[in-house]
Coordinates of N, CA and C in Angstrom, one line a residue:
M1 N 0.8 -1.2 0.0 CA 0.0 0.0 0.0 C 0.9 1.2 0.0
S2 N 0.5 2.1 -0.9 CA 1.2 3.4 -0.9 C 0.1 4.5 -0.7
V3 N 0.4 5.5 0.2 CA -0.6 6.5 0.4 C -0.8 7.4 -0.8
K4 N 0.1 7.2 -1.8 CA -0.1 8.0 -3.0 C -1.0 7.3 -4.0
D5 N -1.3 6.0 -3.7 CA -2.2 5.3 -4.6 C -3.6 5.9 -4.5
P6 N -4.2 6.4 -5.6 CA -5.5 7.1 -5.5 C -6.6 6.2 -5.1
S7 N -6.4 4.8 -5.2 CA -7.4 3.9 -4.9 C -7.5 3.7 -3.4
N8 N -6.6 4.2 -2.6 CA -6.6 4.1 -1.2 C -7.7 5.0 -0.6
K9 N -8.1 4.6 0.6 CA -9.0 5.4 1.4 C -8.5 6.7 1.6
V10 N -9.2 7.8 1.4 CA -8.7 9.2 1.6 C -8.7 9.5 3.0
I11 N -7.6 9.9 3.6 CA -7.5 10.4 4.9 C -6.8 11.7 5.0
S12 N -6.9 12.5 6.0 CA -6.3 13.8 6.0 C -4.8 13.8 6.2
L13 N -4.3 12.7 6.6 CA -2.8 12.6 6.7 C -2.3 12.7 5.2
S14 N -2.9 12.0 4.3 CA -2.4 12.1 2.9 C -2.8 13.4 2.3
R15 N -3.9 13.9 2.6 CA -4.3 15.2 2.1 C -3.4 16.3 2.5
R16 N -3.0 16.2 3.8 CA -2.0 17.2 4.3 C -0.7 17.2 3.5
R17 N -0.3 16.0 3.2 CA 0.9 15.8 2.4 C 0.8 16.3 1.0
D18 N -0.4 16.1 0.4 CA -0.7 16.6 -0.9 C -0.7 18.1 -1.0
Q19 N -1.2 18.7 0.1 CA -1.3 20.2 0.2 C 0.1 20.8 0.2
K20 N 1.0 20.2 1.0 CA 2.4 20.7 1.1 C 3.1 20.6 -0.3
S21 N 2.8 19.5 -1.0 CA 3.5 19.4 -2.3 C 2.8 20.1 -3.4
G22 N 1.6 20.7 -3.1 CA 0.9 21.4 -4.2 C 0.1 20.5 -5.1
K23 N -0.1 19.3 -4.7 CA -0.9 18.4 -5.6 C -2.3 18.7 -5.6
P24 N -3.0 18.4 -6.8 CA -4.4 18.7 -6.9 C -5.2 17.9 -5.9
G25 N -6.3 18.4 -5.5 CA -7.2 17.6 -4.6 C -6.9 17.8 -3.1
A26 N -6.0 18.7 -2.8 CA -5.6 19.0 -1.4 C -6.8 19.7 -0.7
S27 N -7.0 19.3 0.5 CA -8.2 19.8 1.2 C -7.8 21.1 1.9
S28 N -8.7 22.1 1.9 CA -8.4 23.3 2.6 C -9.7 23.7 3.4
N29 N -10.5 22.7 3.8 CA -11.7 23.0 4.5 C -11.5 23.5 5.9
S30 N -10.4 23.0 6.5 CA -10.2 23.4 8.0 C -8.8 23.6 8.2
K31 N -8.5 24.8 8.8 CA -7.1 25.2 9.1 C -6.6 24.2 10.2
R32 N -7.5 23.9 11.1 CA -7.1 23.0 12.2 C -6.6 21.7 11.7
R33 N -7.3 21.1 10.7 CA -7.0 19.8 10.2 C -5.6 19.8 9.5
D34 N -5.2 21.0 9.1 CA -3.9 21.0 8.3 C -2.8 21.6 9.1
R35 N -2.9 21.7 10.4 CA -1.9 22.4 11.1 C -0.8 21.5 11.6
A36 N -1.1 20.2 11.7 CA -0.1 19.3 12.3 C 1.1 19.0 11.3
R37 N 2.3 19.0 11.8 CA 3.5 18.7 11.0 C 3.8 17.3 11.2
V38 N 3.9 16.5 10.1 CA 4.2 15.1 10.1 C 5.6 14.8 9.6
I39 N 6.4 14.3 10.5 CA 7.9 14.1 10.3 C 8.2 12.6 10.5
A40 N 8.7 11.9 9.5 CA 9.2 10.6 9.6 C 10.7 10.6 9.9
I41 N 11.1 9.9 10.9 CA 12.6 9.7 11.2 C 12.9 8.3 10.8
T42 N 13.8 8.1 9.9 CA 14.1 6.8 9.3 C 15.6 6.6 9.1
S43 N 16.0 5.4 8.8 CA 17.4 5.1 8.5 C 17.5 3.8 7.7
G44 N 18.6 3.8 6.9 CA 18.8 2.6 6.1 C 19.3 1.4 7.0
K45 N 20.0 1.8 8.0 CA 20.7 0.8 8.9 C 20.3 1.0 10.3
G46 N 20.1 -0.1 11.1 CA 19.9 0.0 12.5 C 21.1 0.4 13.3
G47 N 20.9 0.8 14.5 CA 22.0 1.1 15.4 C 22.7 2.5 15.2
V48 N 21.9 3.4 14.5 CA 22.4 4.7 14.3 C 21.9 5.8 15.3
G49 N 21.1 5.3 16.3 CA 20.6 6.2 17.3 C 19.3 6.9 16.9
K50 N 18.6 6.3 16.0 CA 17.4 6.9 15.5 C 16.3 7.1 16.5
T51 N 16.0 6.1 17.3 CA 15.0 6.2 18.3 C 15.3 7.2 19.4
N52 N 16.6 7.2 19.8 CA 17.0 8.2 20.7 C 16.8 9.6 20.2
I53 N 17.1 9.8 18.9 CA 16.9 11.1 18.3 C 15.4 11.5 18.3
V54 N 14.5 10.5 18.0 CA 13.1 10.8 18.0 C 12.6 11.2 19.4
A55 N 13.1 10.5 20.5 CA 12.7 10.8 21.8 C 13.2 12.2 22.2
N56 N 14.4 12.6 21.8 CA 14.9 13.9 22.1 C 14.2 15.0 21.3
L57 N 13.9 14.7 20.1 CA 13.2 15.7 19.3 C 11.8 15.9 19.8
G58 N 11.1 14.8 20.2 CA 9.8 14.9 20.8 C 9.8 15.8 22.0
Y59 N 10.8 15.6 22.9 CA 10.8 16.3 24.1 C 11.2 17.8 23.8
A60 N 12.1 18.0 22.9 CA 12.4 19.4 22.5 C 11.2 20.2 22.0
F61 N 10.4 19.5 21.2 CA 9.2 20.2 20.7 C 8.2 20.5 21.8
T62 N 8.1 19.6 22.8 CA 7.2 19.9 24.0 C 7.8 21.1 24.7
R63 N 9.1 21.3 24.8 CA 9.7 22.4 25.5 C 9.4 23.7 24.8
M64 N 9.1 23.6 23.5 CA 8.7 24.8 22.7 C 7.2 25.0 22.7
G65 N 6.5 24.3 23.6 CA 5.1 24.5 23.7 C 4.2 23.7 22.7
K66 N 4.8 22.8 22.0 CA 4.1 22.0 21.0 C 3.5 20.8 21.6
K67 N 2.3 20.4 21.0 CA 1.7 19.1 21.4 C 2.2 18.1 20.5
V68 N 2.8 17.1 21.0 CA 3.6 16.1 20.3 C 3.0 14.7 20.4
L69 N 2.9 14.0 19.3 CA 2.5 12.6 19.3 C 3.6 11.8 18.6
I70 N 4.1 10.7 19.2 CA 5.1 9.9 18.6 C 4.5 8.5 18.3
L71 N 4.6 8.1 17.0 CA 4.2 6.8 16.6 C 5.4 5.9 16.4
D72 N 5.5 4.9 17.3 CA 6.6 3.9 17.1 C 6.2 3.0 16.0
A73 N 6.7 3.2 14.8 CA 6.3 2.4 13.7 C 7.3 1.3 13.4
D74 N 8.2 1.0 14.3 CA 9.1 -0.2 14.2 C 8.3 -1.3 14.8
L75 N 7.4 -1.8 14.0 CA 6.3 -2.7 14.6 C 6.8 -4.0 15.1
G76 N 7.8 -4.6 14.6 CA 8.3 -5.8 15.1 C 9.3 -5.8 16.2
L77 N 10.0 -4.6 16.3 CA 11.1 -4.5 17.3 C 11.0 -3.1 17.9
G78 N 9.8 -2.6 18.2 CA 9.7 -1.3 18.9 C 10.3 -1.3 20.3
N79 N 11.0 -0.2 20.6 CA 11.5 -0.1 21.9 C 11.5 1.4 22.4
L80 N 10.7 2.2 21.8 CA 10.6 3.6 22.3 C 10.1 3.7 23.7
D81 N 9.1 2.8 24.0 CA 8.6 2.8 25.4 C 9.6 2.4 26.4
V82 N 10.5 1.4 26.0 CA 11.6 1.0 26.9 C 12.5 2.1 27.2
L83 N 12.9 2.8 26.1 CA 13.8 3.9 26.2 C 13.3 5.0 27.1
L84 N 12.0 5.2 27.1 CA 11.4 6.3 27.9 C 11.0 5.8 29.3
G85 N 11.3 4.5 29.6 CA 10.9 4.0 30.9 C 9.4 3.8 31.1
L86 N 8.7 3.6 30.0 CA 7.3 3.3 30.1 C 7.0 1.9 30.1
A87 N 5.8 1.5 30.6 CA 5.4 0.1 30.6 C 3.9 0.0 30.2
P88 N 3.6 0.2 28.9 CA 2.2 0.2 28.5 C 1.7 -1.2 28.5
R89 N 0.4 -1.3 28.8 CA -0.3 -2.6 28.8 C -0.6 -3.1 27.4
F90 N -0.9 -2.1 26.5 CA -1.2 -2.4 25.2 C -0.4 -1.7 24.2
N91 N -0.3 -2.2 23.0 CA 0.5 -1.5 21.9 C -0.2 -1.7 20.6
L92 N 0.5 -1.3 19.5 CA -0.1 -1.3 18.2 C -0.5 -2.7 17.7
S93 N 0.1 -3.7 18.2 CA -0.3 -5.1 17.8 C -1.8 -5.3 18.2
H94 N -2.2 -4.8 19.3 CA -3.6 -4.9 19.7 C -4.5 -4.1 18.8
V95 N -4.1 -3.0 18.3 CA -4.9 -2.2 17.3 C -5.0 -3.0 16.0
I96 N -3.8 -3.5 15.6 CA -3.8 -4.2 14.3 C -4.7 -5.5 14.3
M97 N -4.7 -6.1 15.5 CA -5.6 -7.3 15.6 C -7.0 -7.0 16.0
D98 N -7.3 -5.7 15.9 CA -8.7 -5.2 16.2 C -9.2 -5.5 17.7
E99 N -8.2 -5.6 18.6 CA -8.5 -5.9 20.0 C -8.7 -4.6 20.7
K100 N -8.0 -3.5 20.3 CA -8.0 -2.2 20.9 C -8.0 -1.1 19.9
T101 N -8.4 0.1 20.3 CA -8.3 1.2 19.4 C -7.0 2.0 19.7
I102 N -6.6 2.9 18.9 CA -5.5 3.7 19.1 C -5.6 4.5 20.4
D103 N -6.8 5.0 20.7 CA -7.1 5.7 21.9 C -6.8 4.9 23.2
D104 N -7.1 3.6 23.1 CA -6.9 2.7 24.2 C -5.4 2.5 24.5
I105 N -4.5 2.6 23.5 CA -3.1 2.3 23.8 C -2.2 3.5 24.0
L106 N -2.8 4.7 23.9 CA -2.1 5.9 24.0 C -1.5 6.1 25.4
V107 N -0.2 6.4 25.5 CA 0.4 6.6 26.8 C 1.1 8.0 26.8
E108 N 1.4 8.5 28.0 CA 2.0 9.8 28.1 C 3.5 9.6 28.5
G109 N 4.4 10.4 27.8 CA 5.8 10.3 28.1 C 6.3 11.6 28.6
P110 N 7.6 11.8 28.6 CA 8.2 13.1 29.2 C 7.6 14.3 28.5
G111 N 7.5 15.4 29.2 CA 6.9 16.6 28.7 C 5.5 16.5 28.2
K112 N 4.8 15.5 28.6 CA 3.4 15.3 28.3 C 3.2 14.9 26.8
M113 N 4.3 14.5 26.1 CA 4.2 14.0 24.8 C 3.4 12.7 24.8
K114 N 2.6 12.4 23.8 CA 1.9 11.2 23.7 C 2.6 10.2 22.9
I115 N 2.5 8.9 23.3 CA 3.3 7.8 22.6 C 2.3 6.8 22.2
L116 N 2.4 6.3 21.0 CA 1.8 5.1 20.5 C 2.8 4.0 20.4
P117 N 2.9 3.1 21.4 CA 3.9 2.1 21.5 C 3.7 1.0 20.5
A118 N 4.9 0.5 20.0 CA 4.8 -0.7 19.1 C 5.1 -2.0 19.9
S119 N 4.9 -3.1 19.2 CA 5.2 -4.4 19.9 C 6.7 -4.8 19.6
S120 N 7.1 -5.8 20.3 CA 8.4 -6.3 20.0 C 8.4 -7.8 20.0
G121 N 9.1 -8.4 19.0 CA 9.2 -9.8 18.9 C 8.0 -10.5 18.2
I122 N 7.2 -9.8 17.4 CA 6.1 -10.4 16.7 C 6.4 -10.2 15.2
Q123 N 6.9 -11.2 14.6 CA 7.4 -11.2 13.2 C 6.3 -10.8 12.2
E124 N 5.1 -11.3 12.5 CA 4.0 -11.0 11.5 C 3.7 -9.6 11.3
L125 N 4.1 -8.7 12.3 CA 3.8 -7.3 12.2 C 4.8 -6.5 11.3
T126 N 5.8 -7.2 10.9 CA 6.8 -6.5 10.1 C 6.4 -6.4 8.6
N127 N 5.3 -7.1 8.3 CA 4.8 -7.0 6.9 C 3.3 -6.9 6.9
L128 N 2.8 -5.7 7.2 CA 1.4 -5.5 7.3 C 0.7 -5.5 6.0
T129 N -0.6 -5.9 6.0 CA -1.4 -5.9 4.8 C -1.8 -4.4 4.5
R130 N -2.3 -4.2 3.3 CA -2.8 -2.8 3.0 C -3.9 -2.4 3.9
E131 N -4.8 -3.3 4.2 CA -6.0 -3.0 5.1 C -5.5 -2.6 6.5
Q132 N -4.5 -3.3 7.0 CA -4.0 -3.1 8.3 C -3.3 -1.7 8.4
K133 N -2.6 -1.3 7.3 CA -2.0 0.0 7.3 C -3.1 1.1 7.3
I134 N -4.1 0.9 6.4 CA -5.2 1.9 6.3 C -5.9 2.0 7.7
N135 N -6.0 0.9 8.4 CA -6.7 0.9 9.7 C -5.9 1.8 10.7
I136 N -4.6 1.7 10.7 CA -3.7 2.5 11.6 C -3.8 4.0 11.2
L137 N -3.7 4.3 9.9 CA -3.7 5.7 9.5 C -5.0 6.3 9.6
T138 N -6.1 5.5 9.5 CA -7.4 6.1 9.6 C -7.7 6.5 11.1
Q139 N -7.2 5.6 12.0 CA -7.4 5.9 13.4 C -6.5 7.1 13.9
L140 N -5.3 7.2 13.3 CA -4.4 8.3 13.5 C -5.0 9.6 13.1
D141 N -5.8 9.5 12.1 CA -6.4 10.7 11.5 C -7.2 11.6 12.5
H142 N -7.9 10.9 13.4 CA -8.7 11.7 14.3 C -7.9 12.2 15.5
L143 N -6.7 11.6 15.8 CA -5.8 12.1 16.8 C -5.1 13.3 16.3
I144 N -4.8 13.4 15.0 CA -3.9 14.4 14.5 C -4.5 15.8 14.5
N145 N -5.8 15.9 14.7 CA -6.4 17.2 14.8 C -6.1 17.9 16.1
D146 N -5.6 17.2 17.1 CA -5.4 17.8 18.4 C -3.9 17.9 18.7
I147 N -3.0 17.8 17.7 CA -1.6 17.9 18.0 C -1.0 18.9 17.0
D148 N 0.3 19.3 17.3 CA 1.1 20.1 16.5 C 2.1 19.3 15.6
I149 N 2.6 18.3 16.3 CA 3.7 17.5 15.6 C 3.4 16.0 15.8
L150 N 3.5 15.3 14.6 CA 3.5 13.9 14.7 C 4.9 13.4 14.2
L151 N 5.6 12.7 15.1 CA 6.9 12.1 14.7 C 6.6 10.6 14.5
I152 N 7.1 10.1 13.4 CA 7.0 8.7 13.1 C 8.4 8.0 13.1
D153 N 8.6 7.2 14.1 CA 9.8 6.5 14.3 C 9.7 5.2 13.5
T154 N 10.3 5.1 12.3 CA 10.1 3.9 11.5 C 11.2 2.9 11.9
A155 N 11.0 1.7 11.3 CA 12.0 0.7 11.4 C 13.2 1.1 10.5
A156 N 14.3 0.4 10.6 CA 15.4 0.6 9.6 C 15.2 -0.2 8.4
G157 N 15.7 0.2 7.3 CA 15.7 -0.6 6.1 C 14.7 0.0 5.0
I158 N 14.4 -0.9 4.1 CA 13.5 -0.5 2.9 C 12.3 -1.5 2.8
S159 N 11.9 -2.0 3.8 CA 10.7 -2.9 3.8 C 9.5 -2.1 3.4
P160 N 8.4 -2.8 2.9 CA 7.2 -2.0 2.6 C 6.6 -1.2 3.7
N161 N 6.7 -1.8 4.9 CA 6.2 -1.0 6.1 C 7.0 0.3 6.3
V162 N 8.3 0.2 6.2 CA 9.1 1.4 6.3 C 8.8 2.4 5.3
M163 N 8.7 2.0 4.0 CA 8.5 2.9 2.9 C 7.2 3.6 3.0
D164 N 6.1 2.8 3.4 CA 4.8 3.4 3.4 C 4.6 4.4 4.5
F165 N 5.2 4.1 5.7 CA 5.1 5.1 6.7 C 5.9 6.4 6.4
N166 N 7.0 6.2 5.7 CA 7.8 7.4 5.2 C 6.9 8.2 4.2
A167 N 6.3 7.5 3.3 CA 5.5 8.2 2.3 C 4.3 8.9 2.9
T168 N 3.9 8.6 4.1 CA 2.8 9.3 4.7 C 3.2 10.7 5.2
A169 N 4.5 10.9 5.5 CA 5.0 12.1 6.1 C 5.2 13.3 5.2
Q170 N 5.1 14.5 5.7 CA 5.4 15.7 4.9 C 6.9 15.8 4.8
E171 N 7.6 15.4 5.9 CA 9.1 15.6 5.9 C 9.7 14.3 6.3
I172 N 10.8 13.9 5.6 CA 11.5 12.7 5.9 C 13.0 13.1 6.3
V173 N 13.3 12.6 7.5 CA 14.7 12.8 8.0 C 15.4 11.5 8.0
V174 N 16.5 11.3 7.3 CA 17.3 10.1 7.2 C 18.4 10.2 8.1
V175 N 18.5 9.3 9.1 CA 19.6 9.3 10.1 C 20.7 8.4 9.6
V176 N 21.9 8.9 9.7 CA 23.0 8.1 9.2 C 24.2 8.3 10.1
S177 N 25.1 7.3 10.2 CA 26.3 7.5 11.0 C 27.5 7.4 10.0
P178 N 28.7 7.7 10.5 CA 29.9 7.7 9.6 C 30.3 6.3 9.1
E179 N 29.7 5.3 9.7 CA 30.1 3.9 9.3 C 29.8 3.7 7.8
P180 N 30.7 3.1 7.0 CA 30.5 2.9 5.6 C 29.2 2.2 5.3
T181 N 28.9 1.1 6.1 CA 27.6 0.4 5.8 C 26.4 1.3 6.1
S182 N 26.5 2.2 7.0 CA 25.3 3.1 7.3 C 25.2 4.0 6.1
I183 N 26.3 4.5 5.6 CA 26.2 5.5 4.4 C 25.6 4.8 3.2
T184 N 26.1 3.5 3.0 CA 25.6 2.8 1.8 C 24.1 2.5 2.0
D185 N 23.7 2.1 3.1 CA 22.3 1.8 3.3 C 21.4 3.1 3.3
A186 N 21.9 4.2 3.8 CA 21.2 5.4 3.7 C 21.0 5.8 2.2
Y187 N 22.0 5.6 1.4 CA 21.8 5.9 -0.1 C 20.7 4.9 -0.7
A188 N 20.8 3.7 -0.3 CA 19.8 2.7 -0.8 C 18.4 3.1 -0.4
L189 N 18.2 3.6 0.8 CA 16.9 4.1 1.3 C 16.5 5.3 0.5
M190 N 17.3 6.2 0.3 CA 17.0 7.4 -0.5 C 16.7 7.1 -2.0
K191 N 17.4 6.1 -2.5 CA 17.2 5.7 -3.9 C 15.8 5.1 -4.0
V192 N 15.3 4.3 -3.1 CA 14.0 3.8 -3.2 C 12.9 4.9 -3.0
L193 N 13.2 5.8 -2.1 CA 12.3 6.9 -1.9 C 12.1 7.7 -3.1
S194 N 13.2 7.9 -3.8 CA 13.2 8.8 -5.0 C 12.6 8.1 -6.2
L195 N 13.0 6.8 -6.5 CA 12.6 6.1 -7.7 C 11.3 5.5 -7.6
K196 N 10.9 5.0 -6.4 CA 9.7 4.2 -6.3 C 8.6 5.1 -5.6
Y197 N 8.9 6.1 -4.8 CA 7.9 6.9 -4.1 C 7.9 8.3 -4.5
S198 N 8.8 8.7 -5.5 CA 8.8 10.0 -6.1 C 9.1 11.1 -5.1
E199 N 9.8 10.8 -4.1 CA 10.3 11.8 -3.1 C 11.3 12.7 -3.7
K200 N 11.2 14.0 -3.5 CA 12.1 15.0 -4.0 C 13.1 15.6 -3.0
I201 N 12.7 15.5 -1.7 CA 13.5 16.1 -0.7 C 13.7 15.1 0.5
C202 N 14.9 14.9 0.9 CA 15.2 14.2 2.2 C 16.1 15.1 3.0
K203 N 15.9 15.1 4.3 CA 16.8 15.8 5.2 C 17.8 14.7 5.8
L204 N 19.0 15.1 5.9 CA 20.0 14.2 6.4 C 20.4 14.6 7.8
L205 N 20.4 13.7 8.8 CA 20.9 13.9 10.1 C 22.1 12.9 10.4
V206 N 23.3 13.5 10.5 CA 24.4 12.6 10.7 C 24.6 12.5 12.2
N207 N 24.6 11.3 12.7 CA 24.7 11.1 14.2 C 25.9 10.3 14.5
R208 N 26.3 10.4 15.8 CA 27.5 9.6 16.3 C 28.8 10.0 15.6
T209 N 29.0 11.3 15.4 CA 30.2 11.8 14.9 C 31.1 12.2 16.0
A210 N 32.4 12.0 15.8 CA 33.4 12.5 16.8 C 33.7 14.0 16.7
R211 N 33.5 14.5 15.5 CA 33.7 16.0 15.3 C 32.9 16.5 14.2
P212 N 32.6 17.8 14.1 CA 31.8 18.3 13.0 C 32.2 17.9 11.6
E213 N 33.5 17.9 11.4 CA 34.1 17.6 10.1 C 33.6 16.3 9.6
E214 N 33.5 15.3 10.5 CA 33.1 14.0 10.1 C 31.7 14.0 9.6
G215 N 30.8 14.8 10.2 CA 29.4 14.9 9.7 C 29.4 15.5 8.3
R216 N 30.2 16.6 8.1 CA 30.2 17.2 6.8 C 30.7 16.3 5.7
E217 N 31.6 15.4 6.1 CA 32.2 14.5 5.1 C 31.1 13.5 4.7
V218 N 30.3 13.0 5.6 CA 29.3 12.1 5.3 C 28.2 12.7 4.4
F219 N 27.9 14.0 4.7 CA 26.9 14.7 3.9 C 27.5 14.9 2.5
R220 N 28.8 15.2 2.4 CA 29.4 15.4 1.1 C 29.4 14.1 0.2
Q221 N 29.7 13.0 0.9 CA 29.7 11.7 0.1 C 28.3 11.4 -0.4
L222 N 27.3 11.5 0.4 CA 25.9 11.2 0.0 C 25.4 12.2 -1.0
H223 N 25.9 13.5 -0.9 CA 25.5 14.5 -1.9 C 26.1 14.1 -3.3
L224 N 27.3 13.7 -3.3 CA 27.9 13.3 -4.6 C 27.1 12.2 -5.3
V225 N 26.8 11.2 -4.6 CA 26.1 10.0 -5.3 C 24.7 10.3 -5.6
T226 N 24.0 11.0 -4.7 CA 22.6 11.3 -5.0 C 22.4 12.4 -6.1
D227 N 23.3 13.3 -6.1 CA 23.3 14.4 -7.2 C 23.6 13.7 -8.5
R228 N 24.4 12.7 -8.6 CA 24.7 12.1 -9.8 C 23.6 11.1 -10.3
F229 N 23.0 10.4 -9.4 CA 22.1 9.3 -9.9 C 20.7 9.5 -9.5
L230 N 20.3 10.4 -8.7 CA 18.9 10.6 -8.2 C 18.4 12.0 -8.4
D231 N 17.1 12.1 -8.7 CA 16.5 13.4 -8.7 C 16.0 13.7 -7.3
L232 N 16.9 14.0 -6.4 CA 16.6 14.2 -5.0 C 17.4 15.3 -4.4
N233 N 16.7 16.2 -3.7 CA 17.4 17.3 -3.0 C 17.7 16.9 -1.6
R234 N 19.0 16.9 -1.2 CA 19.4 16.5 0.1 C 19.6 17.8 0.9
E235 N 19.0 17.8 2.1 CA 19.1 19.0 3.0 C 19.7 18.5 4.3
P236 N 20.7 19.2 4.9 CA 21.1 18.9 6.2 C 20.0 19.2 7.2
A237 N 19.7 18.3 8.1 CA 18.7 18.6 9.1 C 19.2 19.6 10.1
H238 N 18.3 20.3 10.8 CA 18.8 21.2 11.8 C 19.7 20.5 12.8
K239 N 20.7 21.2 13.3 CA 21.7 20.5 14.1 C 21.0 20.1 15.5
L240 N 21.2 18.9 15.8 CA 20.7 18.4 17.1 C 22.0 18.1 18.0
K241 N 22.2 19.0 18.9 CA 23.4 18.8 19.7 C 23.0 18.3 21.1
I242 N 23.5 17.1 21.4 CA 23.1 16.5 22.7 C 24.4 16.2 23.5
D243 N 24.4 16.7 24.7 CA 25.5 16.5 25.6 C 25.3 15.1 26.3
Q244 N 26.0 14.1 25.8 CA 25.8 12.8 26.3 C 26.2 12.7 27.8
N245 N 27.1 13.5 28.2 CA 27.6 13.5 29.6 C 26.5 14.0 30.6
K246 N 25.6 14.9 30.1 CA 24.6 15.4 30.9 C 23.2 14.8 30.7
L247 N 23.1 13.9 29.7 CA 21.9 13.3 29.4 C 21.4 12.4 30.5
Q248 N 20.3 12.6 31.1 CA 19.9 11.8 32.3 C 19.3 10.5 31.8
N249 N 19.2 9.6 32.6 CA 18.5 8.3 32.3 C 17.1 8.6 31.9
C250 N 16.7 8.1 30.8 CA 15.4 8.3 30.3 C 14.3 7.9 31.2
R251 N 14.6 6.9 32.1 CA 13.6 6.5 33.0 C 13.1 7.6 34.0
S252 N 14.0 8.6 34.2 CA 13.7 9.7 35.1 C 12.8 10.7 34.4
N253 N 12.5 10.5 33.1 CA 11.6 11.4 32.3 C 12.3 12.7 32.2
I254 N 13.6 12.8 32.2 CA 14.3 14.1 32.0 C 15.3 13.9 30.9
L255 N 15.1 14.6 29.8 CA 16.0 14.6 28.7 C 16.6 16.0 28.6
N256 N 17.9 16.1 28.8 CA 18.6 17.4 28.8 C 19.2 17.7 27.4
L257 N 18.6 18.6 26.7 CA 19.1 19.0 25.4 C 19.9 20.3 25.5
V258 N 21.1 20.2 25.0 CA 22.0 21.4 25.1 C 21.5 22.5 24.1
N259 N 21.2 22.0 22.9 CA 20.8 23.0 21.9 C 20.1 22.4 20.8
V260 N 19.0 23.0 20.3 CA 18.3 22.6 19.1 C 18.2 23.8 18.2
L261 N 18.9 23.8 17.1 CA 18.9 24.9 16.2 C 18.0 24.7 15.0

């Protein structure tokens, strides 16, 4: 399932995306319905600190007075709730199996941000059917009217689940580390987004660098190959500077951000 498929059920998440891109058929009936900013945080390779970045971004937005909802879309190996020290009774697996609604599984995290937790260790959820994805997005649609920011923490890689959640967002942030395999997999992810999903813009966030020059070199390498082979505009994401020495244990519900520019 792709949210760009016109045969799909129309929901305002996809209409909001169409409005940003200037596509015909965008809805303008309600300013409130179009105010939420939908950002997918994704990566080609696991282990780049993506979920930690999502948690910190979510908390940073709450400190700016924003109402934040985080969807843990790593459906088979979700661990955002663990990172934040939460212990939800229910998760998205119960929604997918029609046992609970999204309202039933919603939990509160640091800064009063809302979390939709994923399951862990359920292989069947790594490859959802079209109907299951539509069910999740349709239920999300009614929550999104009451928030300012929706952050989607995708799984790593280029599976259909990952790509479809990315395609739902207005903005896509690709997290990459200086490791050669991470750079290669980030390019593979952007290649699929460009060629199969017609994405034109991806933001890059280079994480786990020892010094600023290392991050700039990663961006330069990816710029060279994407500029040559893809019709894709790469933008450096806003700098997220986290002092790892001062970062408190997430279980205390305190995330200390040094600076978000």
